[in-house]
């Protein structure tokens, strides 16, 4: 789950990282009031779950409260990476020197958290990572203790030759690793960390992504969810009790039960295909769940075919069939749908689908998977010519 900059700054503040306080507002008028109350030079920052706000015009400096109101008005009318801006953060502007990048991520391959640092922080960090990856220094750290101070000093020295400054950066790194672990983040980033002209280091920006499984267990983290930002597929899936994990392939899979879903994905791989997702519609199912599943899957433009593999137990095959028919009636789905239904009410389900002509049937799991791979291939070729 993503959270906003102002929320991430609050968390960093708790862990002793220096941040500027500010106020989150929803209207230009409130932004003006907040700026007046804070006094001095302000920065107005779009609060959306997207990076690159600066480049998109979502970060503006203002010298007076009137200017703050005007800038907020402009930012509140923006859409950044497809997300409309509904809130801005009004915070004192900093006179900044150098911009550093600090970021902790979960390195799934190494099964360890990892700290990354660069001297080339700021709005072009993606370009630095792509073109000059040697300018980013990385170190894994212990998932229980966090970054040790000797590790932090070693890392800090790769980006700052001045001993005293490096020591100060090392302190921030240790705290960042602790914040990362403390809120079960999959990403905790300060970009940029800036050296203030008056001395000392400040987290000018803050970004945290939380582990959804941790959010499910901790009400303090759940409370950070922004209802304005809930248009993403995962949110929708959760709302309907579906577990959904997007993958890279082109075969959308709808399966009931996690074990069967894994077996289905294995079989798709076995026959040379590539699943677009893991989607478990759960033990009990209703037509609405199936409609939602299809909406989520068809929103991914890479999907070329849809495979249903349903073993009816508590899940009723006729419910699944009704869901498919309803989804096709409500939304136009141009993709081939291959269905394998077995178990409770399979015959009734089959009849419903046959009458509607909505799907291609397969008798066994192997057949269904092979047919879905074939259909995806045909569909893909059809689109390219
Ligand atoms: P992002 O574009 O979404 O990463 O937003 P940031 O908060 O990182 O801001 C982008 C850039 O705006 C920073 O790299 C800074 O160069 C600049 N910026 C942001 N806040 C301030 C500020 O308080 N003072 C100054 N001088 N520049 C700022
Ligand atoms: Mn930034």
mmCIF file of N, CA and C in Angstrom, residues 128-255:
data_model
loop_
_atom_site.group_PDB
_atom_site.id
_atom_site.type_symbol
_atom_site.label_atom_id
_atom_site.label_comp_id
_atom_site.label_asym_id
_atom_site.label_seq_id
_atom_site.Cartn_x
_atom_site.Cartn_y
_atom_site.Cartn_z
ATOM 1 N N UNK A 128 19.766 8.377 -13.389
ATOM 2 C CA UNK A 128 21.045 7.967 -12.806
ATOM 3 C C UNK A 128 21.078 6.444 -12.704
ATOM 4 N N UNK A 129 19.981 5.852 -12.215
ATOM 5 C CA UNK A 129 19.915 4.404 -12.032
ATOM 6 C C UNK A 129 20.036 3.677 -13.374
ATOM 7 N N UNK A 130 19.426 4.255 -14.404
ATOM 8 C CA UNK A 130 19.434 3.596 -15.713
ATOM 9 C C UNK A 130 20.772 3.775 -16.430
ATOM 10 N N UNK A 131 21.322 4.987 -16.378
ATOM 11 C CA UNK A 131 22.516 5.277 -17.201
ATOM 12 C C UNK A 131 23.829 5.089 -16.469
ATOM 13 N N UNK A 132 23.861 5.406 -15.180
ATOM 14 C CA UNK A 132 25.118 5.289 -14.429
ATOM 15 C C UNK A 132 24.867 4.570 -13.106
ATOM 16 N N UNK A 133 24.493 3.279 -13.216
ATOM 17 C CA UNK A 133 24.158 2.533 -11.990
ATOM 18 C C UNK A 133 25.321 2.477 -10.994
ATOM 19 N N UNK A 134 26.546 2.696 -11.469
ATOM 20 C CA UNK A 134 27.699 2.665 -10.542
ATOM 21 C C UNK A 134 27.656 3.836 -9.553
ATOM 22 N N UNK A 135 26.812 4.809 -9.832
ATOM 23 C CA UNK A 135 26.690 5.944 -8.903
ATOM 24 C C UNK A 135 25.700 5.662 -7.774
ATOM 25 N N UNK A 136 25.145 4.464 -7.775
ATOM 26 C CA UNK A 136 24.265 4.061 -6.676
ATOM 27 C C UNK A 136 24.954 2.941 -5.899
ATOM 28 N N UNK A 137 25.104 3.144 -4.597
ATOM 29 C CA UNK A 137 25.807 2.167 -3.758
ATOM 30 C C UNK A 137 24.791 1.432 -2.905
ATOM 31 N N UNK A 138 24.977 0.120 -2.786
ATOM 32 C CA UNK A 138 23.968 -0.718 -2.118
ATOM 33 C C UNK A 138 24.593 -1.586 -1.036
ATOM 34 N N UNK A 139 23.822 -1.829 0.005
ATOM 35 C CA UNK A 139 24.281 -2.714 1.072
ATOM 36 C C UNK A 139 23.072 -3.381 1.722
ATOM 37 N N UNK A 140 23.127 -4.706 1.838
ATOM 38 C CA UNK A 140 22.035 -5.407 2.523
ATOM 39 C C UNK A 140 22.157 -5.182 4.019
ATOM 40 N N UNK A 141 21.017 -5.233 4.709
ATOM 41 C CA UNK A 141 21.102 -5.130 6.162
ATOM 42 C C UNK A 141 20.210 -6.143 6.855
ATOM 43 N N UNK A 142 20.489 -6.320 8.131
ATOM 44 C CA UNK A 142 19.813 -7.335 8.922
ATOM 45 C C UNK A 142 18.345 -6.945 9.148
ATOM 46 N N UNK A 143 17.414 -7.855 8.844
ATOM 47 C CA UNK A 143 15.996 -7.506 8.959
ATOM 48 C C UNK A 143 15.504 -7.357 10.399
ATOM 49 N N UNK A 144 16.332 -7.743 11.359
ATOM 50 C CA UNK A 144 15.927 -7.589 12.753
ATOM 51 C C UNK A 144 16.575 -6.350 13.367
ATOM 52 N N UNK A 145 17.883 -6.184 13.184
ATOM 53 C CA UNK A 145 18.610 -5.084 13.823
ATOM 54 C C UNK A 145 18.648 -3.801 13.011
ATOM 55 N N UNK A 146 18.377 -3.900 11.719
ATOM 56 C CA UNK A 146 18.505 -2.716 10.877
ATOM 57 C C UNK A 146 19.951 -2.511 10.453
ATOM 58 N N UNK A 147 20.183 -1.382 9.802
ATOM 59 C CA UNK A 147 21.536 -1.062 9.338
ATOM 60 C C UNK A 147 22.409 -0.795 10.556
ATOM 61 N N UNK A 148 23.562 -1.470 10.652
ATOM 62 C CA UNK A 148 24.493 -1.247 11.773
ATOM 63 C C UNK A 148 25.231 0.063 11.526
ATOM 64 N N UNK A 149 25.722 0.682 12.610
ATOM 65 C CA UNK A 149 26.325 2.005 12.405
ATOM 66 C C UNK A 149 27.594 1.931 11.555
ATOM 67 N N UNK A 150 28.351 0.821 11.646
ATOM 68 C CA UNK A 150 29.559 0.739 10.798
ATOM 69 C C UNK A 150 29.165 0.629 9.324
ATOM 70 N N UNK A 151 28.024 -0.062 9.065
ATOM 71 C CA UNK A 151 27.556 -0.165 7.673
ATOM 72 C C UNK A 151 27.102 1.198 7.171
ATOM 73 N N UNK A 152 26.410 1.906 8.053
ATOM 74 C CA UNK A 152 25.887 3.225 7.697
ATOM 75 C C UNK A 152 27.041 4.174 7.377
ATOM 76 N N UNK A 153 28.110 4.094 8.179
ATOM 77 C CA UNK A 153 29.269 4.974 7.928
ATOM 78 C C UNK A 153 29.939 4.614 6.610
ATOM 79 N N UNK A 154 30.045 3.312 6.348
ATOM 80 C CA UNK A 154 30.664 2.865 5.101
ATOM 81 C C UNK A 154 29.870 3.406 3.902
ATOM 82 N N UNK A 155 28.561 3.283 3.977
ATOM 83 C CA UNK A 155 27.713 3.761 2.879
ATOM 84 C C UNK A 155 27.790 5.282 2.745
ATOM 85 N N UNK A 156 27.709 5.967 3.879
ATOM 86 C CA UNK A 156 27.702 7.431 3.853
ATOM 87 C C UNK A 156 28.990 7.961 3.225
ATOM 88 N N UNK A 157 30.111 7.277 3.485
ATOM 89 C CA UNK A 157 31.390 7.730 2.917
ATOM 90 C C UNK A 157 31.451 7.572 1.405
ATOM 91 N N UNK A 158 30.629 6.686 0.831
ATOM 92 C CA UNK A 158 30.643 6.555 -0.630
ATOM 93 C C UNK A 158 29.993 7.758 -1.301
ATOM 94 N N UNK A 159 29.200 8.526 -0.552
ATOM 95 C CA UNK A 159 28.515 9.666 -1.191
ATOM 96 C C UNK A 159 28.936 11.012 -0.614
ATOM 97 N N UNK A 160 29.753 10.991 0.450
ATOM 98 C CA UNK A 160 30.149 12.263 1.055
ATOM 99 C C UNK A 160 31.571 12.168 1.619
ATOM 100 N N UNK A 161 32.526 12.868 0.967
ATOM 101 C CA UNK A 161 33.917 12.790 1.423
ATOM 102 C C UNK A 161 34.174 13.478 2.766
ATOM 103 N N UNK A 162 33.406 14.497 3.074
ATOM 104 C CA UNK A 162 33.622 15.219 4.328
ATOM 105 C C UNK A 162 33.200 14.339 5.514
ATOM 106 N N UNK A 163 34.127 14.082 6.412
ATOM 107 C CA UNK A 163 33.903 13.147 7.518
ATOM 108 C C UNK A 163 32.738 13.509 8.407
ATOM 109 N N UNK A 164 32.625 14.785 8.747
ATOM 110 C CA UNK A 164 31.561 15.187 9.668
ATOM 111 C C UNK A 164 30.176 15.062 9.028
ATOM 112 N N UNK A 165 30.129 15.471 7.757
ATOM 113 C CA UNK A 165 28.854 15.363 7.040
ATOM 114 C C UNK A 165 28.475 13.894 6.852
ATOM 115 N N UNK A 166 29.479 13.073 6.515
ATOM 116 C CA UNK A 166 29.210 11.643 6.301
ATOM 117 C C UNK A 166 28.648 11.019 7.577
ATOM 118 N N UNK A 167 29.162 11.437 8.713
ATOM 119 C CA UNK A 167 28.688 10.907 9.985
ATOM 120 C C UNK A 167 27.215 11.281 10.210
ATOM 121 N N UNK A 168 26.877 12.508 9.836
ATOM 122 C CA UNK A 168 25.483 12.952 9.982
ATOM 123 C C UNK A 168 24.572 12.147 9.049
ATOM 124 N N UNK A 169 25.034 11.914 7.828
ATOM 125 C CA UNK A 169 24.239 11.118 6.878
ATOM 126 C C UNK A 169 24.100 9.681 7.388
ATOM 127 N N UNK A 170 25.171 9.153 7.978
ATOM 128 C CA UNK A 170 25.123 7.788 8.521
ATOM 129 C C UNK A 170 24.031 7.679 9.581
ATOM 130 N N UNK A 171 23.897 8.716 10.385
ATOM 131 C CA UNK A 171 22.842 8.724 11.405
ATOM 132 C C UNK A 171 21.461 8.639 10.771
ATOM 133 N N UNK A 172 21.267 9.385 9.693
ATOM 134 C CA UNK A 172 19.973 9.345 8.998
ATOM 135 C C UNK A 172 19.736 7.943 8.428
ATOM 136 N N UNK A 173 20.787 7.338 7.898
ATOM 137 C CA UNK A 173 20.643 6.005 7.290
ATOM 138 C C UNK A 173 20.181 4.966 8.317
ATOM 139 N N UNK A 174 20.761 5.009 9.514
ATOM 140 C CA UNK A 174 20.368 4.057 10.561
ATOM 141 C C UNK A 174 18.886 4.244 10.894
ATOM 142 N N UNK A 175 18.478 5.503 11.053
ATOM 143 C CA UNK A 175 17.075 5.788 11.385
ATOM 144 C C UNK A 175 16.139 5.377 10.246
ATOM 145 N N UNK A 176 16.600 5.601 9.024
ATOM 146 C CA UNK A 176 15.776 5.210 7.871
ATOM 147 C C UNK A 176 15.575 3.691 7.867
ATOM 148 N N UNK A 177 16.627 2.946 8.176
ATOM 149 C CA UNK A 177 16.491 1.479 8.190
ATOM 150 C C UNK A 177 15.537 1.057 9.293
ATOM 151 N N UNK A 178 15.567 1.776 10.413
ATOM 152 C CA UNK A 178 14.660 1.431 11.513
ATOM 153 C C UNK A 178 13.212 1.775 11.184
ATOM 154 N N UNK A 179 13.016 2.909 10.535
ATOM 155 C CA UNK A 179 11.666 3.275 10.101
ATOM 156 C C UNK A 179 11.144 2.235 9.115
ATOM 157 N N UNK A 180 11.995 1.852 8.173
ATOM 158 C CA UNK A 180 11.646 0.849 7.156
ATOM 159 C C UNK A 180 11.159 -0.441 7.818
ATOM 160 N N UNK A 181 11.920 -0.921 8.800
ATOM 161 C CA UNK A 181 11.547 -2.170 9.476
ATOM 162 C C UNK A 181 10.336 -1.968 10.389
ATOM 163 N N UNK A 182 10.293 -0.817 11.052
ATOM 164 C CA UNK A 182 9.247 -0.572 12.038
ATOM 165 C C UNK A 182 7.840 -0.531 11.471
ATOM 166 N N UNK A 183 7.710 -0.050 10.231
ATOM 167 C CA UNK A 183 6.366 0.006 9.634
ATOM 168 C C UNK A 183 6.175 -1.076 8.570
ATOM 169 N N UNK A 184 7.091 -2.032 8.514
ATOM 170 C CA UNK A 184 7.016 -3.123 7.529
ATOM 171 C C UNK A 184 6.910 -2.551 6.118
ATOM 172 N N UNK A 185 7.835 -1.677 5.785
ATOM 173 C CA UNK A 185 7.824 -1.076 4.452
ATOM 174 C C UNK A 185 8.441 -2.042 3.445
ATOM 175 N N UNK A 186 8.031 -1.895 2.184
ATOM 176 C CA UNK A 186 8.758 -2.562 1.113
ATOM 177 C C UNK A 186 9.662 -1.539 0.427
ATOM 178 N N UNK A 187 9.402 -0.260 0.714
ATOM 179 C CA UNK A 187 10.239 0.835 0.212
ATOM 180 C C UNK A 187 10.137 2.007 1.183
ATOM 181 N N UNK A 188 11.277 2.573 1.546
ATOM 182 C CA UNK A 188 11.282 3.812 2.345
ATOM 183 C C UNK A 188 12.401 4.669 1.778
ATOM 184 N N UNK A 189 12.016 5.834 1.269
ATOM 185 C CA UNK A 189 12.946 6.594 0.446
ATOM 186 C C UNK A 189 12.974 8.064 0.855
ATOM 187 N N UNK A 190 14.181 8.625 0.887
ATOM 188 C CA UNK A 190 14.338 10.069 1.071
ATOM 189 C C UNK A 190 15.029 10.585 -0.184
ATOM 190 N N UNK A 191 14.283 11.258 -1.017
ATOM 191 C CA UNK A 191 14.876 11.780 -2.248
ATOM 192 C C UNK A 191 14.257 13.124 -2.603
ATOM 193 N N UNK A 192 14.925 14.202 -2.272
ATOM 194 C CA UNK A 192 16.299 14.238 -1.791
ATOM 195 C C UNK A 192 16.405 14.412 -0.277
ATOM 196 N N UNK A 193 17.563 13.923 0.229
ATOM 197 C CA UNK A 193 18.032 14.378 1.539
ATOM 198 C C UNK A 193 18.871 15.604 1.211
ATOM 199 N N UNK A 194 18.630 16.705 1.908
ATOM 200 C CA UNK A 194 19.378 17.916 1.560
ATOM 201 C C UNK A 194 20.179 18.416 2.744
ATOM 202 N N UNK A 195 21.299 19.010 2.371
ATOM 203 C CA UNK A 195 22.092 19.674 3.379
ATOM 204 C C UNK A 195 21.556 21.098 3.432
ATOM 205 N N UNK A 196 21.158 21.533 4.595
ATOM 206 C CA UNK A 196 20.630 22.888 4.716
ATOM 207 C C UNK A 196 21.779 23.880 4.692
ATOM 208 N N UNK A 197 21.474 25.067 4.149
ATOM 209 C CA UNK A 197 22.541 26.066 4.118
ATOM 210 C C UNK A 197 22.980 26.451 5.521
ATOM 211 N N UNK A 198 22.033 26.362 6.453
ATOM 212 C CA UNK A 198 22.373 26.674 7.852
ATOM 213 C C UNK A 198 23.064 25.501 8.552
ATOM 214 N N UNK A 199 23.256 24.384 7.831
ATOM 215 C CA UNK A 199 23.873 23.195 8.431
ATOM 216 C C UNK A 199 22.826 22.162 8.808
ATOM 217 N N UNK A 200 23.235 20.919 8.866
ATOM 218 C CA UNK A 200 22.314 19.829 9.198
ATOM 219 C C UNK A 200 21.646 19.258 7.955
ATOM 220 N N UNK A 201 21.021 18.106 8.136
ATOM 221 C CA UNK A 201 20.396 17.418 7.010
ATOM 222 C C UNK A 201 18.897 17.267 7.215
ATOM 223 N N UNK A 202 18.145 17.462 6.132
ATOM 224 C CA UNK A 202 16.689 17.445 6.182
ATOM 225 C C UNK A 202 16.143 16.507 5.106
ATOM 226 N N UNK A 203 15.137 15.709 5.468
ATOM 227 C CA UNK A 203 14.436 14.900 4.456
ATOM 228 C C UNK A 203 13.440 15.814 3.758
ATOM 229 N N UNK A 204 13.779 16.226 2.534
ATOM 230 C CA UNK A 204 12.931 17.182 1.819
ATOM 231 C C UNK A 204 11.714 16.483 1.213
ATOM 232 N N UNK A 205 11.904 15.209 0.881
ATOM 233 C CA UNK A 205 10.803 14.414 0.340
ATOM 234 C C UNK A 205 10.800 13.084 1.087
ATOM 235 N N UNK A 206 9.677 12.404 1.093
ATOM 236 C CA UNK A 206 9.561 11.129 1.796
ATOM 237 C C UNK A 206 8.592 10.235 1.057
ATOM 238 N N UNK A 207 8.999 8.988 0.866
ATOM 239 C CA UNK A 207 8.114 8.042 0.184
ATOM 240 C C UNK A 207 8.194 6.697 0.887
ATOM 241 N N UNK A 208 7.027 6.155 1.230
ATOM 242 C CA UNK A 208 6.989 4.831 1.863
ATOM 243 C C UNK A 208 5.916 3.986 1.181
ATOM 244 N N UNK A 209 6.282 2.747 0.843
ATOM 245 C CA UNK A 209 5.290 1.750 0.445
ATOM 246 C C UNK A 209 5.246 0.709 1.546
ATOM 247 N N UNK A 210 4.035 0.344 1.948
ATOM 248 C CA UNK A 210 3.889 -0.617 3.032
ATOM 249 C C UNK A 210 3.554 -2.000 2.490
ATOM 250 N N UNK A 211 3.951 -2.996 3.236
ATOM 251 C CA UNK A 211 3.630 -4.377 2.899
ATOM 252 C C UNK A 211 2.143 -4.627 3.222
ATOM 253 N N UNK A 212 1.363 -5.010 2.215
ATOM 254 C CA UNK A 212 -0.081 -5.191 2.414
ATOM 255 C C UNK A 212 -0.405 -6.189 3.517
ATOM 256 N N UNK A 213 0.423 -7.209 3.660
ATOM 257 C CA UNK A 213 0.156 -8.220 4.690
ATOM 258 C C UNK A 213 0.337 -7.623 6.080
ATOM 259 N N UNK A 214 1.257 -6.664 6.216
ATOM 260 C CA UNK A 214 1.449 -5.997 7.502
ATOM 261 C C UNK A 214 0.291 -5.036 7.767
ATOM 262 N N UNK A 215 -0.160 -4.362 6.714
ATOM 263 C CA UNK A 215 -1.276 -3.413 6.857
ATOM 264 C C UNK A 215 -2.513 -4.156 7.376
ATOM 265 N N UNK A 216 -2.695 -5.370 6.891
ATOM 266 C CA UNK A 216 -3.851 -6.164 7.302
ATOM 267 C C UNK A 216 -3.811 -6.481 8.800
ATOM 268 N N UNK A 217 -2.621 -6.487 9.391
ATOM 269 C CA UNK A 217 -2.494 -6.848 10.806
ATOM 270 C C UNK A 217 -2.394 -5.653 11.736
ATOM 271 N N UNK A 218 -2.131 -4.453 11.182
ATOM 272 C CA UNK A 218 -1.881 -3.309 12.055
ATOM 273 C C UNK A 218 -2.813 -2.160 11.760
ATOM 274 N N UNK A 219 -3.684 -1.868 12.737
ATOM 275 C CA UNK A 219 -4.682 -0.831 12.501
ATOM 276 C C UNK A 219 -4.035 0.549 12.340
ATOM 277 N N UNK A 220 -2.870 0.764 12.970
ATOM 278 C CA UNK A 220 -2.206 2.066 12.810
ATOM 279 C C UNK A 220 -1.753 2.271 11.363
ATOM 280 N N UNK A 221 -1.384 1.196 10.695
ATOM 281 C CA UNK A 221 -0.988 1.306 9.292
ATOM 282 C C UNK A 221 -2.225 1.391 8.397
ATOM 283 N N UNK A 222 -3.241 0.595 8.721
ATOM 284 C CA UNK A 222 -4.490 0.624 7.948
ATOM 285 C C UNK A 222 -5.073 2.045 7.939
ATOM 286 N N UNK A 223 -4.897 2.751 9.073
ATOM 287 C CA UNK A 223 -5.442 4.112 9.204
ATOM 288 C C UNK A 223 -4.787 5.089 8.217
ATOM 289 N N UNK A 224 -3.673 4.691 7.627
ATOM 290 C CA UNK A 224 -2.986 5.578 6.674
ATOM 291 C C UNK A 224 -3.571 5.473 5.265
ATOM 292 N N UNK A 225 -4.481 4.536 5.073
ATOM 293 C CA UNK A 225 -5.066 4.358 3.739
ATOM 294 C C UNK A 225 -5.862 5.600 3.345
ATOM 295 N N UNK A 226 -5.667 6.043 2.104
ATOM 296 C CA UNK A 226 -6.387 7.223 1.627
ATOM 297 C C UNK A 226 -7.540 6.796 0.727
ATOM 298 N N UNK A 227 -8.786 7.027 1.163
ATOM 299 C CA UNK A 227 -9.924 6.612 0.336
ATOM 300 C C UNK A 227 -9.957 7.304 -1.033
ATOM 301 N N UNK A 228 -9.321 8.466 -1.142
ATOM 302 C CA UNK A 228 -9.261 9.154 -2.450
ATOM 303 C C UNK A 228 -8.448 8.373 -3.482
ATOM 304 N N UNK A 229 -7.562 7.516 -2.994
ATOM 305 C CA UNK A 229 -6.607 6.862 -3.894
ATOM 306 C C UNK A 229 -7.001 5.426 -4.213
ATOM 307 N N UNK A 230 -8.237 5.055 -3.864
ATOM 308 C CA UNK A 230 -8.552 3.644 -4.002
ATOM 309 C C UNK A 230 -9.103 3.264 -5.364
ATOM 310 N N UNK A 231 -8.434 3.668 -6.409
ATOM 311 C CA UNK A 231 -8.935 3.214 -7.704
ATOM 312 C C UNK A 231 -8.097 2.074 -8.260
ATOM 313 N N UNK A 232 -7.177 1.589 -7.460
ATOM 314 C CA UNK A 232 -6.305 0.598 -8.079
ATOM 315 C C UNK A 232 -6.853 -0.821 -7.910
ATOM 316 N N UNK A 233 -6.373 -1.672 -8.785
ATOM 317 C CA UNK A 233 -6.941 -3.014 -8.914
ATOM 318 C C UNK A 233 -6.873 -3.809 -7.621
ATOM 319 N N UNK A 234 -5.756 -3.681 -6.935
ATOM 320 C CA UNK A 234 -5.578 -4.450 -5.711
ATOM 321 C C UNK A 234 -6.628 -4.081 -4.652
ATOM 322 N N UNK A 235 -6.918 -2.767 -4.554
ATOM 323 C CA UNK A 235 -7.919 -2.308 -3.595
ATOM 324 C C UNK A 235 -9.274 -2.943 -3.902
ATOM 325 N N UNK A 236 -9.585 -2.935 -5.187
ATOM 326 C CA UNK A 236 -10.862 -3.462 -5.620
ATOM 327 C C UNK A 236 -10.947 -4.958 -5.317
ATOM 328 N N UNK A 237 -9.863 -5.642 -5.598
ATOM 329 C CA UNK A 237 -9.824 -7.078 -5.340
ATOM 330 C C UNK A 237 -10.045 -7.344 -3.852
ATOM 331 N N UNK A 238 -9.381 -6.552 -3.008
ATOM 332 C CA UNK A 238 -9.490 -6.764 -1.560
ATOM 333 C C UNK A 238 -10.918 -6.543 -1.093
ATOM 334 N N UNK A 239 -11.530 -5.494 -1.651
ATOM 335 C CA UNK A 239 -12.901 -5.167 -1.282
ATOM 336 C C UNK A 239 -13.848 -6.342 -1.534
ATOM 337 N N UNK A 240 -13.599 -7.084 -2.609
ATOM 338 C CA UNK A 240 -14.467 -8.209 -2.953
ATOM 339 C C UNK A 240 -13.932 -9.544 -2.459
ATOM 340 N N UNK A 241 -12.909 -9.504 -1.610
ATOM 341 C CA UNK A 241 -12.375 -10.742 -1.049
ATOM 342 C C UNK A 241 -11.654 -11.616 -2.053
ATOM 343 N N UNK A 242 -11.056 -10.993 -3.067
ATOM 344 C CA UNK A 242 -10.278 -11.755 -4.040
ATOM 345 C C UNK A 242 -8.811 -11.540 -3.726
ATOM 346 N N UNK A 243 -7.981 -12.592 -3.807
ATOM 347 C CA UNK A 243 -6.556 -12.264 -3.708
ATOM 348 C C UNK A 243 -5.963 -12.235 -5.100
ATOM 349 N N UNK A 244 -5.395 -11.093 -5.390
ATOM 350 C CA UNK A 244 -4.944 -10.794 -6.748
ATOM 351 C C UNK A 244 -3.494 -10.344 -6.729
ATOM 352 N N UNK A 245 -2.677 -10.979 -7.546
ATOM 353 C CA UNK A 245 -1.278 -10.544 -7.689
ATOM 354 C C UNK A 245 -0.972 -10.422 -9.180
ATOM 355 N N UNK A 246 -0.685 -9.215 -9.641
ATOM 356 C CA UNK A 246 -0.387 -9.069 -11.071
ATOM 357 C C UNK A 246 0.965 -9.686 -11.422
ATOM 358 N N UNK A 247 1.055 -10.289 -12.605
ATOM 359 C CA UNK A 247 2.317 -10.855 -13.097
ATOM 360 C C UNK A 247 2.576 -10.299 -14.501
ATOM 361 N N UNK A 248 3.554 -10.868 -15.188
ATOM 362 C CA UNK A 248 4.005 -10.240 -16.431
ATOM 363 C C UNK A 248 3.385 -10.805 -17.715
ATOM 364 N N UNK A 249 2.734 -11.965 -17.618
ATOM 365 C CA UNK A 249 2.340 -12.678 -18.841
ATOM 366 C C UNK A 249 1.075 -12.181 -19.513
ATOM 367 N N UNK A 250 0.493 -13.031 -20.395
ATOM 368 C CA UNK A 250 -0.661 -12.591 -21.185
ATOM 369 C C UNK A 250 -1.904 -13.456 -21.003
ATOM 370 N N UNK A 251 -1.854 -14.416 -20.065
ATOM 371 C CA UNK A 251 -3.040 -15.239 -19.822
ATOM 372 C C UNK A 251 -3.638 -14.893 -18.460
ATOM 373 N N UNK A 252 -4.806 -14.278 -18.507
ATOM 374 C CA UNK A 252 -5.494 -13.917 -17.271
ATOM 375 C C UNK A 252 -6.101 -15.167 -16.650
ATOM 376 N N UNK A 253 -5.835 -15.422 -15.382
ATOM 377 C CA UNK A 253 -6.309 -16.651 -14.740
ATOM 378 C C UNK A 253 -7.326 -16.326 -13.647
ATOM 379 N N UNK A 254 -8.444 -17.038 -13.672
ATOM 380 C CA UNK A 254 -9.435 -16.916 -12.589
ATOM 381 C C UNK A 254 -9.622 -18.306 -11.999
ATOM 382 N N UNK A 255 -9.241 -18.475 -10.758
ATOM 383 C CA UNK A 255 -9.225 -19.803 -10.161
ATOM 384 C C UNK A 255 -9.813 -19.698 -8.756
#
